mmCIF file of N, CA and C in Angstrom:
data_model
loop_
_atom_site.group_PDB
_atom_site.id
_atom_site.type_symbol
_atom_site.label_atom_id
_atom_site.label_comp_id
_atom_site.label_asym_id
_atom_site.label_seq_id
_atom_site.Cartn_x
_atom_site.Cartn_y
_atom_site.Cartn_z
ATOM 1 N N UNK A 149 0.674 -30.047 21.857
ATOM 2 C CA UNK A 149 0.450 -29.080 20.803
ATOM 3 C C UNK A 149 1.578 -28.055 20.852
ATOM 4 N N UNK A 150 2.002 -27.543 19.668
ATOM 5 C CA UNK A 150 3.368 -26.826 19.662
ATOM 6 C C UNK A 150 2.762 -25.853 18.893
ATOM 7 N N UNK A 151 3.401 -24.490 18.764
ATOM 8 C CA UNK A 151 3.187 -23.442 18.259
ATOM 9 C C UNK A 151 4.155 -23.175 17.212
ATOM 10 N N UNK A 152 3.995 -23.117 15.984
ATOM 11 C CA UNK A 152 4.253 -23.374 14.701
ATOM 12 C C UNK A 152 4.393 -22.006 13.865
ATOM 13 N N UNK A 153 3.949 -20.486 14.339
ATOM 14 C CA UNK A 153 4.651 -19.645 13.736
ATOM 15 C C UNK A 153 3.819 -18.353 14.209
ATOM 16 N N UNK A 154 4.876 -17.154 13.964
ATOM 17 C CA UNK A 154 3.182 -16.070 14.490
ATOM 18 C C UNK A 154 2.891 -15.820 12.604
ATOM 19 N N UNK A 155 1.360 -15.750 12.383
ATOM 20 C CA UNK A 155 1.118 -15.643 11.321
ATOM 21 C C UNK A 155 1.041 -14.303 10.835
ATOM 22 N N UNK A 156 0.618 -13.622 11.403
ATOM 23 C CA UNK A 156 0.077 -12.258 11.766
ATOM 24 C C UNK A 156 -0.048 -10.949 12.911
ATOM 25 N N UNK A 157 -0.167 -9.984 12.549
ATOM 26 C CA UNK A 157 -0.141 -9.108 13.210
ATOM 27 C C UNK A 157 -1.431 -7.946 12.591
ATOM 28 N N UNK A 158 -2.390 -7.586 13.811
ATOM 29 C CA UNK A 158 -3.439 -6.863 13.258
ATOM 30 C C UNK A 158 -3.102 -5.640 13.416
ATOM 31 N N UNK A 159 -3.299 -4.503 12.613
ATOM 32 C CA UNK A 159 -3.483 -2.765 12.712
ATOM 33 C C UNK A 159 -4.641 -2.069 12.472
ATOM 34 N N UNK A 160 -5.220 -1.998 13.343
ATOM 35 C CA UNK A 160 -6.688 -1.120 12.534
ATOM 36 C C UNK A 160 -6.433 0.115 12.581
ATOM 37 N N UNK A 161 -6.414 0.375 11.484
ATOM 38 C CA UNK A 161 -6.368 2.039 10.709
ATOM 39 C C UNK A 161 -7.786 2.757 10.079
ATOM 40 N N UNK A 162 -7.635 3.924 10.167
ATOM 41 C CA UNK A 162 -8.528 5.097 9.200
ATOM 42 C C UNK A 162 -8.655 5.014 8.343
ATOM 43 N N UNK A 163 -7.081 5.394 7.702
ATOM 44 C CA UNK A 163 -6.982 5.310 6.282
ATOM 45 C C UNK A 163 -5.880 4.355 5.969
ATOM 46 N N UNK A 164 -6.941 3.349 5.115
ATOM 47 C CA UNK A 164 -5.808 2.313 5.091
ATOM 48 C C UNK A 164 -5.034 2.379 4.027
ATOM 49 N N UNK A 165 -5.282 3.455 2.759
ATOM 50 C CA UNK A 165 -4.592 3.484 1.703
ATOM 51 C C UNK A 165 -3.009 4.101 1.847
ATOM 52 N N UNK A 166 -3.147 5.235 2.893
ATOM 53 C CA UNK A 166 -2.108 5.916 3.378
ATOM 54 C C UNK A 166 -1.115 4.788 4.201
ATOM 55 N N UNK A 167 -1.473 3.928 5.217
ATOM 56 C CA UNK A 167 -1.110 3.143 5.755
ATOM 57 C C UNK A 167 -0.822 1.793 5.127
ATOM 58 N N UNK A 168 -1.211 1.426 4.346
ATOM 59 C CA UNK A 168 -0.732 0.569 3.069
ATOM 60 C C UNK A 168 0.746 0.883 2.406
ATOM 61 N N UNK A 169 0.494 2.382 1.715
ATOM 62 C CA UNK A 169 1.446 2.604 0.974
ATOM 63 C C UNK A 169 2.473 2.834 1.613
ATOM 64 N N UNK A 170 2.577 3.443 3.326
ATOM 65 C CA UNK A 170 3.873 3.383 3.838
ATOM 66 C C UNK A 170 4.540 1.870 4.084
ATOM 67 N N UNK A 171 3.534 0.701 4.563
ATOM 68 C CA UNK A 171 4.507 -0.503 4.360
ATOM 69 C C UNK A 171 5.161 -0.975 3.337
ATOM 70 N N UNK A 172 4.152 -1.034 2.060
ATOM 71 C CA UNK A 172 4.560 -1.156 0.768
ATOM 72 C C UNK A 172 6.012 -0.525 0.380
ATOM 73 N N UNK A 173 6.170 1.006 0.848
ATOM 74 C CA UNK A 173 7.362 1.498 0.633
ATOM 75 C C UNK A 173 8.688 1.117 1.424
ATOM 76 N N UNK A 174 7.761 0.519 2.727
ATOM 77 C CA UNK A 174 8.950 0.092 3.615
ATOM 78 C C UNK A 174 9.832 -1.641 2.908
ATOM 79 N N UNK A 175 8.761 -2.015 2.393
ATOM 80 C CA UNK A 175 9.823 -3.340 1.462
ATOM 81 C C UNK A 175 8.259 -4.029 1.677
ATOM 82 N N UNK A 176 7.555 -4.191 2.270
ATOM 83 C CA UNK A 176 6.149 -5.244 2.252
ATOM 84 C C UNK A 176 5.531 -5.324 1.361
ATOM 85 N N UNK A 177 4.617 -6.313 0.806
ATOM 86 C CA UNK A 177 4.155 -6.759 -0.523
ATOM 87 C C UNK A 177 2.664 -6.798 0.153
ATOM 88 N N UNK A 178 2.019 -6.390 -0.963
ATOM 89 C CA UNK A 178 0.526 -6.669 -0.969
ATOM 90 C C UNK A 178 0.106 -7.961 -1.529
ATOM 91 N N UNK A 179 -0.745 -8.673 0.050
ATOM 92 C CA UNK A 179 -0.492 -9.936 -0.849
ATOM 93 C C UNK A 179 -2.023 -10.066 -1.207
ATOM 94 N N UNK A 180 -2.975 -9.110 -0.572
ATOM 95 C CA UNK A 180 -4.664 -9.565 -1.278
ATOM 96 C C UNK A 180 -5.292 -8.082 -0.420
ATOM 97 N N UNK A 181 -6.540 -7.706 -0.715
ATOM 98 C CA UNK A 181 -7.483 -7.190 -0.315
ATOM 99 C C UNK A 181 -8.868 -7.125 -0.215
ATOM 100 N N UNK A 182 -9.688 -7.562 0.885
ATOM 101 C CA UNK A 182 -10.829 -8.055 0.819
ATOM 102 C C UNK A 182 -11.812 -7.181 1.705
ATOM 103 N N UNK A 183 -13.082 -7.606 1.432
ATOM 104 C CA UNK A 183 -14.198 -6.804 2.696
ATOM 105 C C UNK A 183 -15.083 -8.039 3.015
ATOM 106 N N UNK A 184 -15.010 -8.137 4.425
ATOM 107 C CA UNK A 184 -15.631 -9.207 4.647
ATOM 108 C C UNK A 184 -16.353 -8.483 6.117
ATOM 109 N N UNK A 185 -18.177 -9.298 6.042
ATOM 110 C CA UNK A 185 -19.202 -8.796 6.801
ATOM 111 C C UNK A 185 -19.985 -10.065 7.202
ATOM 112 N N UNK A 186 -20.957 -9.657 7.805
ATOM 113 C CA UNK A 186 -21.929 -10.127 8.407
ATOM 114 C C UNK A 186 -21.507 -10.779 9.721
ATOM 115 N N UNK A 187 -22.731 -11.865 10.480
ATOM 116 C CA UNK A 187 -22.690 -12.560 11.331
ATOM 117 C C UNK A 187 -21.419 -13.036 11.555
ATOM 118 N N UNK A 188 -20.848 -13.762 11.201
ATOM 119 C CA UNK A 188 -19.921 -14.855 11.367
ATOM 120 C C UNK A 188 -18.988 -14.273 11.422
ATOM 121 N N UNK A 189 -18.327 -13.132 11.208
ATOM 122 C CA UNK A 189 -17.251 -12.128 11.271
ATOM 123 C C UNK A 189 -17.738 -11.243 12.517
ATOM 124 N N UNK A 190 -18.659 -11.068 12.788
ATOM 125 C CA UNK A 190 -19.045 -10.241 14.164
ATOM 126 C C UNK A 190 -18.942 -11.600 15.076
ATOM 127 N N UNK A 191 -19.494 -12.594 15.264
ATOM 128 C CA UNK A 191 -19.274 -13.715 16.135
ATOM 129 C C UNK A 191 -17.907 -13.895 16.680
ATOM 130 N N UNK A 192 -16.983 -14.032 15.640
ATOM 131 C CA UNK A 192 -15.767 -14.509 15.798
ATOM 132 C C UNK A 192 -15.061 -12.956 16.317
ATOM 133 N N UNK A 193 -14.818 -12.009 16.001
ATOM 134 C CA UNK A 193 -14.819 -10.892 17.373
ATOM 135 C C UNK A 193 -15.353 -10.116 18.175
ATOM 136 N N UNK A 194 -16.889 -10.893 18.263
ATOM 137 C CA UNK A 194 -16.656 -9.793 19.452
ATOM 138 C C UNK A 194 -17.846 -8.567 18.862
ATOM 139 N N UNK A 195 -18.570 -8.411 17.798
ATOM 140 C CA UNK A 195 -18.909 -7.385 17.571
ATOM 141 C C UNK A 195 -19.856 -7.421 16.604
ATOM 142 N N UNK A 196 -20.901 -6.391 16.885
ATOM 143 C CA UNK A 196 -22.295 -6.896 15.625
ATOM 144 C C UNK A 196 -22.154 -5.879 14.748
ATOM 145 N N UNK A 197 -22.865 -6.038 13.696
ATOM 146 C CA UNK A 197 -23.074 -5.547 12.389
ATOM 147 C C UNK A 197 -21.562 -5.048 11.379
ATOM 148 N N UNK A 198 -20.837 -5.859 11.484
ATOM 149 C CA UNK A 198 -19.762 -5.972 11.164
ATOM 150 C C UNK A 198 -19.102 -5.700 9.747
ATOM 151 N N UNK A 199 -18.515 -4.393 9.387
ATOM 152 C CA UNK A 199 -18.123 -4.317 7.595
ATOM 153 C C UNK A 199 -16.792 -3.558 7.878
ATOM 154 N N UNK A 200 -15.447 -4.503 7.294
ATOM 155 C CA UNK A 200 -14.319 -3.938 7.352
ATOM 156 C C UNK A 200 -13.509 -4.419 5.691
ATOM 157 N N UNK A 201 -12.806 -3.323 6.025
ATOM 158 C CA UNK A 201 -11.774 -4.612 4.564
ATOM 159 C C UNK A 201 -10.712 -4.273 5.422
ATOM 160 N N UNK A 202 -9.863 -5.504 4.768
ATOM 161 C CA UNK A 202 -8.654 -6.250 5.044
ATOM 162 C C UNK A 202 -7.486 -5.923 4.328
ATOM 163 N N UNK A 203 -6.436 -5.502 4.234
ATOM 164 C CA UNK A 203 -5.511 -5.634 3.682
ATOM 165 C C UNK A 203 -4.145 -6.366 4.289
ATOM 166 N N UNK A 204 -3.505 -7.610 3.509
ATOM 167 C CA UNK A 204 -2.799 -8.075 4.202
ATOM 168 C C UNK A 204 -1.062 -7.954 3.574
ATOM 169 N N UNK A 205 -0.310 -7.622 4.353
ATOM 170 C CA UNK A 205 0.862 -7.664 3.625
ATOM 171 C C UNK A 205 2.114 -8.389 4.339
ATOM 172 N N UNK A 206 3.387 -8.777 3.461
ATOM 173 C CA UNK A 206 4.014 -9.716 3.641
ATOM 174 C C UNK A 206 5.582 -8.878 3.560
ATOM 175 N N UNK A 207 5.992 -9.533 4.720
ATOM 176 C CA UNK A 207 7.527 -9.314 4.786
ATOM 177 C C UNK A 207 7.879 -9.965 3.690
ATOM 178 N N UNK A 208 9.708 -10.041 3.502
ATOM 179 C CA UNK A 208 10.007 -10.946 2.499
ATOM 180 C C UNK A 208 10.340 -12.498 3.038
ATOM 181 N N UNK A 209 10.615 -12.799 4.369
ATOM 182 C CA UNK A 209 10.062 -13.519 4.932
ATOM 183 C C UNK A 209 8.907 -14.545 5.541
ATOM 184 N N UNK A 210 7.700 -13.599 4.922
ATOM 185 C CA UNK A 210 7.169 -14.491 5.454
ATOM 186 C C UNK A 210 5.566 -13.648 6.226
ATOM 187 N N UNK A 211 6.132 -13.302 7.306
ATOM 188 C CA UNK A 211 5.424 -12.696 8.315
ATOM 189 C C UNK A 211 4.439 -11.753 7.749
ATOM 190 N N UNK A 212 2.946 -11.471 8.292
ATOM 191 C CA UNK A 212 2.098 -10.643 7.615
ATOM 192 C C UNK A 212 1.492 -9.760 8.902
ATOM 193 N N UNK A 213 1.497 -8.656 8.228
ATOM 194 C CA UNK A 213 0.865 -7.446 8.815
ATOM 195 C C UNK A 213 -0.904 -7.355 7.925
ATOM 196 N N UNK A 214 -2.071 -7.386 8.956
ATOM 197 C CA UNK A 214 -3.000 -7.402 8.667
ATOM 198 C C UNK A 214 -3.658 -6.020 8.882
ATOM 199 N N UNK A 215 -4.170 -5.143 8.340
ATOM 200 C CA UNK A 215 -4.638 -3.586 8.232
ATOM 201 C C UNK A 215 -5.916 -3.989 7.934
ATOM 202 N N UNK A 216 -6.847 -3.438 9.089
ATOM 203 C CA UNK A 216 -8.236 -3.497 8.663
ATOM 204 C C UNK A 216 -8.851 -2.124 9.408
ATOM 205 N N UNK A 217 -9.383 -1.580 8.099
ATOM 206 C CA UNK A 217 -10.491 -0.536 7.915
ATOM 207 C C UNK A 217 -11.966 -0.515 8.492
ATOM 208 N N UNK A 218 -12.416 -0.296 9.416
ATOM 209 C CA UNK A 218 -13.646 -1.010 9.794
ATOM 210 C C UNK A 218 -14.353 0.382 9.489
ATOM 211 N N UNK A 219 -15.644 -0.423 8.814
ATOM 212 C CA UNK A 219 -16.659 0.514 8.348
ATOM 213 C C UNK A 219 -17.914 0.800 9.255
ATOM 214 N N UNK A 220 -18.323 -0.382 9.557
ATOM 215 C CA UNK A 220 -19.384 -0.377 10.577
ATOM 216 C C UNK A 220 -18.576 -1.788 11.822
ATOM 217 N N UNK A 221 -18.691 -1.804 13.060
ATOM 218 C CA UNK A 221 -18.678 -0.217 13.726
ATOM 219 C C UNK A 221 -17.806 0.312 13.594
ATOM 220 N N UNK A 222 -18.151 1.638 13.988
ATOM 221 C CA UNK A 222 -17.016 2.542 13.861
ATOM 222 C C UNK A 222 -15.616 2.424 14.720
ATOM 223 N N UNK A 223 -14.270 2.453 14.402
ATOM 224 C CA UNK A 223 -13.073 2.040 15.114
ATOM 225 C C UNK A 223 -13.295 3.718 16.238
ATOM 226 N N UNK A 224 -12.102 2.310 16.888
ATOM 227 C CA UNK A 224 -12.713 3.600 18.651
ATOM 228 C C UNK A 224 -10.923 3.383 18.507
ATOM 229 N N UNK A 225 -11.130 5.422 18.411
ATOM 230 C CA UNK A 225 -9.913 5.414 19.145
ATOM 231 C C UNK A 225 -9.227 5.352 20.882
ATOM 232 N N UNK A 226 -7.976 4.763 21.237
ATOM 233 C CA UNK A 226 -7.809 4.948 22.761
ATOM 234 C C UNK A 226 -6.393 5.270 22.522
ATOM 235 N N UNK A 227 -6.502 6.520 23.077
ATOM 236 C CA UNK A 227 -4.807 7.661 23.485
ATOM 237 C C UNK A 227 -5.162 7.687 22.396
ATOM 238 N N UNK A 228 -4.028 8.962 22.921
ATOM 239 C CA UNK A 228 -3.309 9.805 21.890
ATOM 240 C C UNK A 228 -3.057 9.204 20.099
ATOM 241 N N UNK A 229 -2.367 9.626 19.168
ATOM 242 C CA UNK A 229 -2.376 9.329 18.045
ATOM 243 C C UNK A 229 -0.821 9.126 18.204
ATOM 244 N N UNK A 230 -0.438 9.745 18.577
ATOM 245 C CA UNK A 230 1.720 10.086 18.904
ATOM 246 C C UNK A 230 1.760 9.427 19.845
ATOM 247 N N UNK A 231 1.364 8.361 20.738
ATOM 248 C CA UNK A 231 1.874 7.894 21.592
ATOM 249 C C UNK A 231 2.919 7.863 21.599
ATOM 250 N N UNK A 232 3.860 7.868 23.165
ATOM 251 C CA UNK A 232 5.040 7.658 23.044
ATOM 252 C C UNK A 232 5.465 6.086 23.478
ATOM 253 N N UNK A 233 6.432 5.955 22.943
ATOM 254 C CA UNK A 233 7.020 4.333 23.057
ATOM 255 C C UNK A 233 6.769 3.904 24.656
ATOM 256 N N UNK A 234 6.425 4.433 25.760
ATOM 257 C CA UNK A 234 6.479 3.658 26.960
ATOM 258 C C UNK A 234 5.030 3.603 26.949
ATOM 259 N N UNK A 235 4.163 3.560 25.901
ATOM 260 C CA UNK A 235 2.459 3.819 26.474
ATOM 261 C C UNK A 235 2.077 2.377 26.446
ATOM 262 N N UNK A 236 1.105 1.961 27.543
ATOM 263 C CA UNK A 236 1.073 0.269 27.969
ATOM 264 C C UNK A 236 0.461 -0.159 26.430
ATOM 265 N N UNK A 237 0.636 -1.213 25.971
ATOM 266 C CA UNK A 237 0.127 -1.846 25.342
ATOM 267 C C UNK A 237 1.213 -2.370 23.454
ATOM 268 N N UNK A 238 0.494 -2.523 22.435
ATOM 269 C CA UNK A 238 1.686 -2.673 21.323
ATOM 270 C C UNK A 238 2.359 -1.146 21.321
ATOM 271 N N UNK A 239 3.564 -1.273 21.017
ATOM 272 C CA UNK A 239 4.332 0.108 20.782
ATOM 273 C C UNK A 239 4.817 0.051 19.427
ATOM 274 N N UNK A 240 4.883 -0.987 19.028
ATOM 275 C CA UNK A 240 6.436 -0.625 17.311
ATOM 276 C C UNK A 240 6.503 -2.584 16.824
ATOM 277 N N UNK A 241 6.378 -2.488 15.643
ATOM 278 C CA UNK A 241 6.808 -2.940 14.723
ATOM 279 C C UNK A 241 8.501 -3.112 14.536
ATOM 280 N N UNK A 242 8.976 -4.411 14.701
ATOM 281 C CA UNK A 242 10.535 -3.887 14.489
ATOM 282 C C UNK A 242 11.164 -4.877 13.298
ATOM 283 N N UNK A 243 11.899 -4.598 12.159
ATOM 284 C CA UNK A 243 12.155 -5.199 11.314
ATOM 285 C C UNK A 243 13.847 -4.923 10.594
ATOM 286 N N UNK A 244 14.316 -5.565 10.250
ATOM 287 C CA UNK A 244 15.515 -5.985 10.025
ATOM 288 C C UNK A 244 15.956 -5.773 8.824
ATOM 289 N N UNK A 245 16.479 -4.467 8.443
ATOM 290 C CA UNK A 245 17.024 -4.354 7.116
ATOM 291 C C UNK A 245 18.462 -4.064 6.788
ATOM 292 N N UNK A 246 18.774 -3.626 5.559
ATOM 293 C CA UNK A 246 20.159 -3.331 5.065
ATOM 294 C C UNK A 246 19.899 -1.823 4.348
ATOM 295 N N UNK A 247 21.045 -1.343 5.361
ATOM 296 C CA UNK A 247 21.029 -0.134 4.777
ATOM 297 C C UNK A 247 20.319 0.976 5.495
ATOM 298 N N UNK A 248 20.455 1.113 6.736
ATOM 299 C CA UNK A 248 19.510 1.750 7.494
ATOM 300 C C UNK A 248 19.518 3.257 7.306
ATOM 301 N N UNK A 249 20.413 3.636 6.747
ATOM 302 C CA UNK A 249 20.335 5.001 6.618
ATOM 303 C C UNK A 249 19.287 5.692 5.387
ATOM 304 N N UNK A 250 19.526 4.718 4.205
ATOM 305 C CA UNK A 250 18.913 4.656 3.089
ATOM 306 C C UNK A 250 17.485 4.709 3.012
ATOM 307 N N UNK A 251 17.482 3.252 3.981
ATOM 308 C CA UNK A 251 15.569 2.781 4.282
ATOM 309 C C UNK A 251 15.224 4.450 5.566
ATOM 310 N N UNK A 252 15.345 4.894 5.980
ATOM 311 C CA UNK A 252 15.107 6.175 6.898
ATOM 312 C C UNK A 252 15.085 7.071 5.719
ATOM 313 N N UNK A 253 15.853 7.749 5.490
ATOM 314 C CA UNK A 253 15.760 8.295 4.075
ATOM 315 C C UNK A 253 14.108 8.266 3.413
ATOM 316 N N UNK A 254 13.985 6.653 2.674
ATOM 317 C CA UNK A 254 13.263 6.891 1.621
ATOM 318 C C UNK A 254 11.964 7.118 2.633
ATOM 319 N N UNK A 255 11.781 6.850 3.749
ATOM 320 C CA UNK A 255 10.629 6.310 4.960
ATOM 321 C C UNK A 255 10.153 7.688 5.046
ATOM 322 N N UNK A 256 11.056 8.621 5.403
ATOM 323 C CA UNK A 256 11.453 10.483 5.398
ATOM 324 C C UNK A 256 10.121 11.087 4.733
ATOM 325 N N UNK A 257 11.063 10.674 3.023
ATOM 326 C CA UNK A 257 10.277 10.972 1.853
ATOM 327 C C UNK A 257 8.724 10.290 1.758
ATOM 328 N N UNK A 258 8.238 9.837 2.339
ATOM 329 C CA UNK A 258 6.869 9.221 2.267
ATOM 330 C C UNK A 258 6.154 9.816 3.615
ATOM 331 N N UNK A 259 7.213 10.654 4.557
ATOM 332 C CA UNK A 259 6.177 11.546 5.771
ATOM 333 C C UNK A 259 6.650 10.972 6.802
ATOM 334 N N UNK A 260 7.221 9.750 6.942
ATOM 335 C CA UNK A 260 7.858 9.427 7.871
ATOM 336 C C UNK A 260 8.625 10.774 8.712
ATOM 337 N N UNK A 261 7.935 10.265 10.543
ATOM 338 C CA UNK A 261 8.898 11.152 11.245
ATOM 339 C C UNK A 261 10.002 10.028 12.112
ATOM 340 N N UNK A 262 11.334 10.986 12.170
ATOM 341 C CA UNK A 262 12.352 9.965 12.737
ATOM 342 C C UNK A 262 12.076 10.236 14.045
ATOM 343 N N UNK A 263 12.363 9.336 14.952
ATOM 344 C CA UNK A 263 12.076 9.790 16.436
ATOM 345 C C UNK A 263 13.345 9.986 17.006
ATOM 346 N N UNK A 264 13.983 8.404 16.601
ATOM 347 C CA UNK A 264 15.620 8.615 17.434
ATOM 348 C C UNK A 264 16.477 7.326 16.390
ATOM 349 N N UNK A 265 17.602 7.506 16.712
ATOM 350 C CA UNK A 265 18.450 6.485 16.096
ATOM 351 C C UNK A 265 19.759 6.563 17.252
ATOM 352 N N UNK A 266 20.483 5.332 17.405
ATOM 353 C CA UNK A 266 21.356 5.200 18.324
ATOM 354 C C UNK A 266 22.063 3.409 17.494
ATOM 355 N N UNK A 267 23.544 3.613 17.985
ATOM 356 C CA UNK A 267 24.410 2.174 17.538
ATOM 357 C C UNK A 267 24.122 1.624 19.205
ATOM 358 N N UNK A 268 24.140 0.358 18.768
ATOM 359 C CA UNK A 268 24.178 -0.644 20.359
ATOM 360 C C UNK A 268 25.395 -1.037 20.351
ATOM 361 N N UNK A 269 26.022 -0.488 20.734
ATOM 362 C CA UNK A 269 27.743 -1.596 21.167
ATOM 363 C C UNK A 269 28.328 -1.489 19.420
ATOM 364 N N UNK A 270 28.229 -2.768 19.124
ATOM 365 C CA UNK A 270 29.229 -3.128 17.876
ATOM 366 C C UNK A 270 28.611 -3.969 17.331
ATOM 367 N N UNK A 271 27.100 -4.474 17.289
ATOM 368 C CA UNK A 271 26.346 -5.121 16.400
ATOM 369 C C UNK A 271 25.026 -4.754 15.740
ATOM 370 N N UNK A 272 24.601 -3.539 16.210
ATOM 371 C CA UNK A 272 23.260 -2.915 15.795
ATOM 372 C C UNK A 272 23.258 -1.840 15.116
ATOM 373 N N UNK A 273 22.626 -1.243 14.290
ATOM 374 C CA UNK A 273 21.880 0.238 14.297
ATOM 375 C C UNK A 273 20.592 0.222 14.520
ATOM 376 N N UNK A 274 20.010 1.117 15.118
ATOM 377 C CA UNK A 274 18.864 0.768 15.409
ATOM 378 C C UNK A 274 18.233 2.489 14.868
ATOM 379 N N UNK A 275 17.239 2.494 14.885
ATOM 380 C CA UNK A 275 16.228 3.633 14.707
ATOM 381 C C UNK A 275 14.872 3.985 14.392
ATOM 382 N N UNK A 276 13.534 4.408 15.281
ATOM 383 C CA UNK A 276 12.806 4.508 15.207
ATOM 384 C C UNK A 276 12.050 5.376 14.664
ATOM 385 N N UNK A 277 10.864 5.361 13.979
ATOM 386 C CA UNK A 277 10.283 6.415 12.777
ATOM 387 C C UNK A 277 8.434 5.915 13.294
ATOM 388 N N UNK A 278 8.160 7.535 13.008
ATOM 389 C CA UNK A 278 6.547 7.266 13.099
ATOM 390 C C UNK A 278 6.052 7.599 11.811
ATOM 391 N N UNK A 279 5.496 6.113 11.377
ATOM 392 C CA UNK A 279 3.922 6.539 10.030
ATOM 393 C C UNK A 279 3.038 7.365 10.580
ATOM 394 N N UNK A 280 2.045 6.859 9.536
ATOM 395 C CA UNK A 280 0.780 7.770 9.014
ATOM 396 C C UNK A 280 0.075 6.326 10.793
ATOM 397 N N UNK A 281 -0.690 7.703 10.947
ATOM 398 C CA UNK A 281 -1.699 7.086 12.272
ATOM 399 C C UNK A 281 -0.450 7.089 13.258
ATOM 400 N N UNK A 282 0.311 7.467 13.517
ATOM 401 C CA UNK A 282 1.063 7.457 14.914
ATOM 402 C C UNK A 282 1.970 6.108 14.786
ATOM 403 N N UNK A 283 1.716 5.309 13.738
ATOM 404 C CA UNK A 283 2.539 4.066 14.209
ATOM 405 C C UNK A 283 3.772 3.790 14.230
ATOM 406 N N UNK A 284 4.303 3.328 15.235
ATOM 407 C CA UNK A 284 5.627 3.380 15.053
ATOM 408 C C UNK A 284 6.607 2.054 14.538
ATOM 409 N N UNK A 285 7.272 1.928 13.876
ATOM 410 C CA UNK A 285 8.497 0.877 13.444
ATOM 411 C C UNK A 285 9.718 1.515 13.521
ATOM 412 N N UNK A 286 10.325 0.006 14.483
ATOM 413 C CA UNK A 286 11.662 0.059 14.451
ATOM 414 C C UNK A 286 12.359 -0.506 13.513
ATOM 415 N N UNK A 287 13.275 -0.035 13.062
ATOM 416 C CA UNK A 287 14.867 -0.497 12.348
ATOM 417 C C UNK A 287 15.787 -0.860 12.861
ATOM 418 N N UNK A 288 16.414 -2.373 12.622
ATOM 419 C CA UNK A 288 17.598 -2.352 12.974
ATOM 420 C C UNK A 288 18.664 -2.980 12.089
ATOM 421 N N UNK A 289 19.716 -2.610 11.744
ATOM 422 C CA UNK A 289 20.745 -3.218 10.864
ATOM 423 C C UNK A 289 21.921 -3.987 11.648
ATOM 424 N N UNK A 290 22.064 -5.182 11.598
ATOM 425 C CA UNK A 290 23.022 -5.615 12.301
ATOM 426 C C UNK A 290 24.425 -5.588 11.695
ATOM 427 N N UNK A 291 25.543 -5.221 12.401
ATOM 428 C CA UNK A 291 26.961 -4.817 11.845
ATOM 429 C C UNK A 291 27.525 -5.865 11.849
ATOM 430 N N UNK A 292 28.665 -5.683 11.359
ATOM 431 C CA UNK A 292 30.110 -6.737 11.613
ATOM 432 C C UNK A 292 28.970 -7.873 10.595
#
């Protein structure tokens, strides 16, 4: 058996409208939005009385970021909201664009905070920004 692609990536958020619209602005497409409950959705993680919606969105590639809102139960937060990039567990989102100064910029204008930006040698820009909920994504533009 071979492993054939990552499909997804989960975020459970508060507010998922706020957290929507910053991927959306970051270049991601909305590709559906659903609420899905009962048994069979609590079975399969882990958890009873189960009511979330889903929002799923799509690189231009391919790859999907899954945002789910959970209504019942209630999402448990753990740490801080600002974590900083060395805190154990997912840290950042990292994605590959053109124009990195531009995409920071418009990221800015939507509340985005910049954390840091730095060149690697002679093939990167790189730079990190925190959304709405603490989350963080990286940027990187490759040179030459």
């Amino acid at each position: 058996m071979t492993l054939k692609r990552m499909d997804n990536i989960l975020i459970v958020v508060d507010d998922l409208e706020a957290v929507k619209a910053f991927f959306v602005a970051l270049g991601l497409k909305l590709e559906g939005q659903t609420t899905v409950e009962g048994p069979a959705v609590g079975s399969l993680i882990g958890l009873g009385d189960v009511r979330a919606t889903l929002a799923m969105l799509r690189t231009p590639d391919g790859q999907g970021i899954e945002l789910d809102k959970f209504h019942t139960p209630d999402a448990v937060r753990f740490g801080p909201v600002n974590a900083p990039v060395n805190t154990l567990g997912l840290r950042r989102i990292m994605f590959a664009v053109d124009g990195i100064d531009a995409v920071v910029a418009r990221m800015q204008a939507h509340g985005a905070e910049l954390i840091g930006q730095m060149q690697y040698e002679t093939s990167y820009r790189l730079a990190y920004i925190r959304g709405p909920e603490g989350i963080i994504v990286g940027l990187a533009e490759q040179l030459g």
